[in-house]
Amino acid sequence: MPYFPTGTKSLLSKCLTPKIWEQCKDRRDKHGFTFRQAIMSGSKYVESGVGVYAGSHDSYYAFAPFFDKIIEAYHGHKPNDKHISSMDYNALKCPPFPPDEDKMINSTRIRVARNLAAFPLGTCVTRDERNQIESLVVSALNEFEGELKGKYYSLAKMTEAEKKQLINDHFLFKGGDKYLQSAGLEREWPANRGIFHNDAKTFLVWVNEEDQLRIISMQKGADILAVFTRLSIAAGEIEKVAKFAHDEHLGYITSCPTNLGTAMRASVHIKLPKLMKNKTKFDAIADEYYVQIRGIHGEHTETDDGVFDISNRRRLGRSEKQLVQDMIDGVKALIEAEKAEQ
Ligand code: ADP
Ligand code: ARG
């Protein structure tokens, strides 16, 4: 059983009891992914928040005594609960922000993760399967017309300068993430990874990073409704041609259990230079409204200039529409608090 030093806070360390270890330690899912592989990341990096990854849709059931606990602890979703989905953008309560608040928001982005039903997850695919996934996804995306029409850029063919520019402009994944590496998600990097995007870079799809697809809608400013509407239409179009791993209990299946369900993260980059100095209040509001605070250069980054990435923390058991609403309500509360700070 892995050793967790005193003070370890990860969900892995909390959920992996000696009983569950005994039950699961020699199990494999139907693709041969072992329980020990699933817990490798958080065993190696004890500072993880969660620390576990699935090898396939089946992992969540093959290792159920363990994953049920993780999922309940993170999402509050119980083994018999059903996931509900709704990308009904007409039902979103999102009146435009007044001008003084609108200018606090630099940009808006919503992404959903998807994985193909016919393959195991990125943690467990072979090089050949990863290649097949890239071909299938890119040939479907290449058919898109209108606002969603775009081009695929293979990571292996990009120059360092092109990559750097796309990363700095917040469009592309960075690579080199130790958590993903320890879960096997960066094997044979950069082969068969890449990004599809339209000319305006408002519709983007990451291929074969943490999940096989990350479908992204983003733009400058605070028009959350426009971003959600575009995402909803794009995800619907892709779903017409691709069969995604999904079930009634877990919603969309993802490598990391934090993303299960909607697999959606809706965020704004927002200036909160005064509130950041009152960390206790900042964190309390984030907890109350179920939003997560990140730095603006992606997960595990810090902020030094008072701009933060605020997004929905929950992903499972509630619809996309409800979770975008979590983000909107949290952002409104943070704006009020920022204005109240001296
Ligand atoms: P993910 O959202 O895919 O889980 P990250 O937190 O690492 O992963 O973010 C990926 C990229 O998206 C980063 O470059 C980040 O700066 C960018 N990003 C996230 N939210 C926004 C936003 N609201 N506006 C602009 N860029 C954003
Ligand atoms: N495995 C990392 C941790 O437990 C990240 C978890 C959530 N983020 C993600 N990109 N899946 O801290």
Coordinates of C-alpha atoms and ligand atoms in Angstrom, one line a residue:
M1 CA 0.0 0.0 0.0
P2 CA 1.4 3.5 -0.9
Y3 CA 2.8 5.5 2.0
F4 CA 1.4 9.0 2.5
P5 CA 3.3 11.3 4.9
T6 CA 1.4 13.0 7.7
G7 CA -0.4 16.0 6.3
T8 CA -1.1 14.5 2.8
K9 CA -4.5 15.9 1.7
S10 CA -5.2 14.1 -1.6
L11 CA -8.5 12.3 -2.1
L12 CA -6.4 9.2 -3.0
S13 CA -4.9 9.3 0.5
K14 CA -8.4 9.7 2.1
C15 CA -10.2 7.1 0.0
L16 CA -7.5 4.4 -0.1
T17 CA -8.3 2.5 3.1
P18 CA -6.5 -0.8 3.9
K19 CA -9.7 -2.6 3.1
I20 CA -10.1 -1.0 -0.3
W21 CA -6.4 -1.7 -1.1
E22 CA -6.9 -5.4 -0.3
Q23 CA -10.0 -5.5 -2.4
C24 CA -8.6 -3.8 -5.4
K25 CA -4.8 -4.2 -5.4
D26 CA -4.6 -7.0 -7.9
R27 CA -7.5 -6.0 -10.1
R28 CA -7.3 -5.0 -13.8
D29 CA -9.9 -3.5 -16.0
K30 CA -11.0 -5.2 -19.2
H31 CA -8.2 -3.4 -21.2
G32 CA -5.5 -4.7 -18.8
F33 CA -5.1 -1.4 -17.0
T34 CA -4.1 -2.2 -13.4
F35 CA -5.4 -0.6 -10.1
R36 CA -1.8 0.2 -9.3
Q37 CA -1.5 2.2 -12.5
A38 CA -4.7 4.1 -11.6
I39 CA -3.3 5.3 -8.3
M40 CA 0.3 5.8 -9.5
S41 CA 0.1 9.6 -10.0
G42 CA -1.1 10.4 -6.5
S43 CA 1.2 7.8 -4.9
K44 CA 4.2 9.4 -6.6
Y45 CA 3.0 13.0 -6.1
V46 CA 1.5 13.1 -2.7
E47 CA 0.8 16.9 -3.1
S48 CA -1.9 15.9 -5.7
G49 CA -5.4 17.2 -5.1
V50 CA -7.0 13.9 -6.3
G51 CA -4.2 11.7 -7.6
V52 CA -6.0 9.1 -9.7
Y53 CA -6.7 8.3 -13.4
A54 CA -8.8 5.7 -15.2
G55 CA -7.5 3.5 -18.0
S56 CA -10.9 3.1 -19.7
H57 CA -14.6 3.4 -19.1
D58 CA -14.5 0.0 -17.5
S59 CA -11.9 1.1 -14.9
Y60 CA -14.7 3.1 -13.1
Y61 CA -16.6 -0.2 -12.6
A62 CA -13.7 -2.7 -12.3
F63 CA -12.3 -0.6 -9.4
A64 CA -15.7 0.5 -8.1
P65 CA -15.1 0.1 -4.4
F66 CA -12.4 2.8 -4.8
F67 CA -13.7 5.0 -7.6
D68 CA -17.2 5.2 -6.0
K69 CA -15.6 6.8 -2.9
I70 CA -13.5 9.2 -4.9
I71 CA -16.5 10.3 -7.0
E72 CA -18.7 10.8 -4.0
A73 CA -16.0 12.8 -2.2
Y74 CA -15.3 15.1 -5.2
H75 CA -18.7 15.5 -6.8
G76 CA -21.1 14.4 -4.0
H77 CA -22.5 11.8 -6.6
K78 CA -23.5 8.5 -5.1
P79 CA -23.3 5.0 -6.8
N80 CA -27.0 5.0 -7.8
D81 CA -27.2 8.6 -8.8
K82 CA -27.9 9.5 -12.5
H83 CA -26.2 12.2 -14.5
I84 CA -28.3 14.7 -16.3
S85 CA -27.3 16.7 -19.3
S86 CA -28.6 20.0 -20.8
M87 CA -26.8 22.4 -23.0
D88 CA -29.9 24.5 -23.4
Y89 CA -28.3 27.9 -23.8
N90 CA -31.8 29.5 -23.9
A91 CA -32.3 28.6 -20.3
L92 CA -29.1 30.3 -19.0
K93 CA -29.7 33.4 -16.8
C94 CA -26.9 35.6 -18.0
P95 CA -27.9 39.2 -18.6
P96 CA -24.9 41.3 -19.9
F97 CA -22.7 42.7 -17.1
P98 CA -23.0 46.4 -16.5
P99 CA -20.0 48.3 -18.2
D100 CA -17.9 48.8 -15.0
E101 CA -18.1 45.0 -14.3
D102 CA -17.8 43.9 -18.0
K103 CA -14.4 45.6 -18.2
M104 CA -13.1 43.5 -15.2
I105 CA -13.5 40.4 -17.4
N106 CA -10.7 39.9 -20.0
S107 CA -12.0 36.7 -21.7
T108 CA -14.4 33.7 -21.5
R109 CA -13.7 30.1 -22.3
I110 CA -15.8 26.9 -22.0
R111 CA -14.4 23.4 -22.7
V112 CA -15.8 19.9 -22.6
A113 CA -13.7 16.7 -22.6
R114 CA -14.7 13.7 -24.8
N115 CA -13.3 10.2 -25.4
L116 CA -14.2 7.8 -28.1
A117 CA -16.3 4.8 -27.0
A118 CA -14.4 2.4 -29.2
F119 CA -11.0 2.9 -27.5
P120 CA -9.6 2.8 -24.0
L121 CA -8.6 6.2 -22.5
G122 CA -5.3 8.0 -23.3
T123 CA -3.7 6.4 -20.2
C124 CA -4.0 3.0 -21.8
V125 CA -4.1 3.4 -25.6
T126 CA -1.3 2.0 -27.8
R127 CA 0.6 4.2 -30.2
D128 CA -1.3 2.8 -33.1
E129 CA -4.7 3.4 -31.4
R130 CA -3.7 7.0 -30.6
N131 CA -2.9 7.4 -34.3
Q132 CA -6.3 6.0 -35.3
I133 CA -8.0 8.4 -32.9
E134 CA -6.2 11.4 -34.4
S135 CA -7.2 10.3 -37.9
L136 CA -10.8 9.7 -37.1
V137 CA -11.2 13.0 -35.2
V138 CA -9.4 15.1 -37.7
S139 CA -11.3 13.7 -40.7
A140 CA -14.6 14.5 -38.9
L141 CA -13.5 18.1 -38.0
N142 CA -12.3 18.7 -41.5
E143 CA -15.9 18.5 -42.8
F144 CA -17.0 21.4 -40.7
E145 CA -18.3 24.5 -42.5
G146 CA -19.3 28.1 -41.5
E147 CA -18.0 29.5 -38.2
L148 CA -16.6 26.1 -37.1
K149 CA -14.6 25.6 -40.3
G150 CA -10.9 25.3 -39.5
K151 CA -7.6 23.4 -39.9
Y152 CA -5.7 20.9 -37.9
Y153 CA -2.1 21.7 -36.7
S154 CA 0.0 18.7 -35.7
L155 CA 2.1 19.3 -32.6
A156 CA 5.0 17.3 -34.1
K157 CA 5.1 19.7 -37.1
M158 CA 4.9 23.0 -35.2
T159 CA 8.0 25.1 -34.7
E160 CA 8.9 26.0 -31.1
A161 CA 8.0 29.6 -31.8
E162 CA 4.5 28.7 -33.1
K163 CA 3.9 26.5 -30.1
K164 CA 5.1 29.1 -27.7
Q165 CA 2.8 31.7 -29.2
L166 CA -0.3 29.5 -29.1
I167 CA 0.5 28.7 -25.4
N168 CA 1.1 32.3 -24.4
D169 CA -2.2 33.3 -26.1
H170 CA -4.0 30.6 -24.0
F171 CA -5.0 28.4 -27.0
L172 CA -2.8 25.4 -26.7
F173 CA -1.9 22.8 -23.9
K174 CA 1.6 23.1 -22.5
G175 CA 2.8 19.5 -22.2
G176 CA 5.3 18.4 -19.6
D177 CA 2.6 18.1 -16.8
K178 CA 4.1 15.7 -14.2
Y179 CA 0.7 14.4 -13.2
L180 CA -0.3 13.5 -16.7
Q181 CA 3.1 12.0 -17.3
S182 CA 2.9 9.8 -14.2
A183 CA -0.5 8.6 -15.5
G184 CA 1.0 7.6 -18.9
L185 CA -0.9 10.4 -20.7
E186 CA 2.3 11.9 -22.3
R187 CA 3.7 8.7 -23.7
E188 CA 5.4 9.1 -27.1
W189 CA 4.8 12.9 -26.9
P190 CA 4.3 14.8 -29.2
A191 CA 3.2 12.0 -31.7
N192 CA -0.5 12.2 -32.7
R193 CA -1.2 15.3 -30.6
G194 CA -2.4 18.5 -32.1
I195 CA -5.0 21.3 -32.2
F196 CA -7.8 22.1 -34.7
H197 CA -9.0 25.6 -34.8
N198 CA -11.0 28.1 -36.9
D199 CA -9.3 31.2 -38.2
A200 CA -10.7 33.4 -35.4
K201 CA -9.6 30.9 -32.8
T202 CA -13.0 30.9 -31.1
F203 CA -13.6 27.2 -31.7
L204 CA -10.7 24.8 -30.9
V205 CA -10.3 21.1 -30.4
W206 CA -7.3 19.6 -28.6
V207 CA -6.5 16.1 -29.7
N208 CA -4.9 13.4 -27.6
E209 CA -3.9 15.4 -24.6
E210 CA -5.4 14.5 -21.1
D211 CA -8.5 13.4 -23.0
Q212 CA -8.9 12.4 -26.6
L213 CA -10.8 15.5 -27.4
R214 CA -11.1 18.8 -25.6
I215 CA -13.7 20.9 -27.4
I216 CA -13.3 24.6 -26.7
S217 CA -15.2 27.7 -27.3
M218 CA -13.6 31.0 -26.3
Q219 CA -13.4 34.7 -27.1
K220 CA -12.3 38.0 -25.6
G221 CA -14.7 39.8 -23.2
A222 CA -17.6 38.6 -21.0
D223 CA -20.2 37.3 -23.5
I224 CA -20.7 34.0 -21.7
L225 CA -23.9 33.2 -23.5
A226 CA -22.2 33.5 -26.9
V227 CA -19.4 31.2 -25.8
F228 CA -21.8 28.6 -24.4
T229 CA -24.0 28.8 -27.5
R230 CA -21.1 28.1 -29.8
L231 CA -19.9 25.3 -27.6
S232 CA -23.3 23.7 -27.5
I233 CA -23.6 23.8 -31.3
A234 CA -20.1 22.5 -31.9
A235 CA -20.3 19.7 -29.3
G236 CA -23.6 18.6 -30.9
E237 CA -22.1 18.6 -34.4
I238 CA -19.2 16.5 -33.3
E239 CA -21.5 14.1 -31.5
K240 CA -23.4 13.4 -34.7
V241 CA -20.3 11.8 -36.2
A242 CA -18.5 10.4 -33.2
K243 CA -19.6 7.9 -30.6
F244 CA -18.3 9.1 -27.2
A245 CA -17.8 7.0 -24.0
H246 CA -20.8 7.9 -21.9
D247 CA -23.3 6.3 -19.4
E248 CA -26.3 7.3 -17.4
H249 CA -24.5 7.3 -14.1
L250 CA -21.2 8.9 -14.9
G251 CA -22.1 11.0 -18.0
Y252 CA -19.1 11.6 -20.3
I253 CA -16.2 9.4 -19.4
T254 CA -12.9 11.1 -18.8
S255 CA -9.3 10.1 -17.8
C256 CA -9.5 12.1 -14.5
P257 CA -12.5 11.5 -12.3
T258 CA -12.8 15.2 -11.6
N259 CA -14.0 15.8 -15.1
L260 CA -16.7 13.0 -15.3
G261 CA -20.3 14.0 -16.1
T262 CA -20.4 17.2 -18.1
A263 CA -16.6 17.2 -18.5
M264 CA -17.1 20.9 -18.7
R265 CA -15.0 23.8 -17.3
A266 CA -16.5 27.2 -17.9
S267 CA -14.1 30.0 -17.0
V268 CA -13.5 33.7 -17.1
H269 CA -10.2 35.6 -16.7
I270 CA -11.1 38.3 -14.3
K271 CA -9.3 41.1 -12.6
L272 CA -9.6 40.9 -8.8
P273 CA -6.6 42.9 -7.5
K274 CA -8.1 44.0 -4.2
L275 CA -9.9 40.8 -3.3
M276 CA -6.7 38.8 -3.8
K277 CA -5.2 40.5 -0.8
N278 CA -8.1 39.1 1.4
K279 CA -7.4 35.4 0.7
T280 CA -9.8 34.2 3.4
K281 CA -12.7 36.0 1.9
F282 CA -11.7 35.1 -1.6
D283 CA -11.6 31.4 -0.7
A284 CA -14.8 31.5 1.3
I285 CA -16.8 33.0 -1.6
A286 CA -15.2 30.4 -4.0
D287 CA -16.3 27.6 -1.7
E288 CA -19.8 29.0 -1.2
Y289 CA -20.4 29.2 -5.0
Y290 CA -18.6 26.0 -6.0
V291 CA -16.0 27.8 -8.1
Q292 CA -12.3 27.1 -8.5
I293 CA -9.6 29.7 -8.6
R294 CA -6.6 29.1 -10.9
G295 CA -3.8 31.3 -12.3
I296 CA -4.3 32.5 -15.9
H297 CA -1.6 30.3 -17.4
G298 CA -3.5 27.1 -16.8
E299 CA -3.9 24.6 -14.1
H300 CA -1.3 24.7 -11.3
T301 CA -0.2 28.2 -12.2
E302 CA -0.2 31.2 -9.8
T303 CA -1.2 34.8 -10.5
D304 CA 1.0 37.8 -9.8
D305 CA -1.0 40.6 -11.4
G306 CA -4.4 40.2 -9.9
V307 CA -6.0 38.4 -12.9
F308 CA -7.6 35.0 -12.0
D309 CA -9.2 32.1 -13.8
I310 CA -12.6 31.4 -12.1
S311 CA -14.5 28.3 -13.2
N312 CA -17.1 25.8 -12.0
R313 CA -15.7 23.2 -9.7
R314 CA -18.4 20.6 -10.0
R315 CA -18.9 18.6 -13.2
L316 CA -21.1 15.6 -12.4
G317 CA -24.8 15.2 -11.5
R318 CA -25.7 18.6 -12.7
S319 CA -26.3 19.8 -16.2
E320 CA -23.9 22.0 -18.3
K321 CA -26.4 24.8 -18.1
Q322 CA -26.5 24.6 -14.2
L323 CA -22.7 24.5 -14.0
V324 CA -22.2 27.5 -16.3
Q325 CA -24.7 29.2 -13.9
D326 CA -22.5 28.2 -10.9
M327 CA -19.7 30.1 -12.6
I328 CA -21.8 33.1 -13.4
D329 CA -23.2 33.3 -9.9
G330 CA -19.7 32.9 -8.4
V331 CA -18.2 35.6 -10.6
K332 CA -21.0 38.0 -9.7
A333 CA -20.3 37.4 -6.0
L334 CA -16.6 37.9 -6.5
I335 CA -17.2 41.2 -8.4
E336 CA -19.4 42.4 -5.5
A337 CA -16.6 41.5 -3.0
E338 CA -14.0 43.2 -5.2
K339 CA -16.0 46.4 -5.3
A340 CA -16.5 46.3 -1.5
E341 CA -12.8 46.0 -0.8
Q342 CA -10.9 49.2 0.0
Ligands
ADP1 P1 -8.4 23.0 -18.9 O1 -9.3 24.2 -18.9 O2 -8.4 22.5 -20.3 O3 -8.8 22.1 -17.9 P2 -6.1 24.7 -18.1 O4 -6.6 25.3 -16.8 O5 -4.7 24.2 -18.1 O6 -6.9 23.5 -18.6 O7 -6.3 25.8 -19.2 C1 -5.9 25.6 -20.5 C2 -5.6 26.9 -21.2 O8 -6.8 27.6 -21.4 C3 -4.6 27.8 -20.5 O9 -3.7 28.3 -21.4 C4 -5.5 28.8 -19.9 O10 -4.8 30.1 -19.8 C5 -6.6 29.0 -21.0 N1 -7.8 29.5 -20.4 C6 -8.6 29.0 -19.5 N2 -9.7 29.8 -19.2 C7 -9.5 30.9 -20.0 C8 -10.3 32.1 -20.2 N3 -11.4 32.3 -19.6 N4 -9.8 33.0 -21.1 C9 -8.7 32.7 -21.8 N5 -7.9 31.6 -21.7 C10 -8.3 30.7 -20.8
ARG2 N1 -4.0 14.7 -10.9 C1 -3.9 16.1 -10.5 C2 -4.2 16.2 -9.0 O1 -4.8 15.3 -8.5 C3 -4.9 17.0 -11.3 C4 -6.4 16.7 -11.0 C5 -7.4 17.6 -11.7 N2 -6.9 18.2 -12.9 C6 -6.9 17.6 -14.1 N3 -6.3 18.2 -15.1 N4 -7.5 16.4 -14.3 O2 -3.9 17.2 -8.4

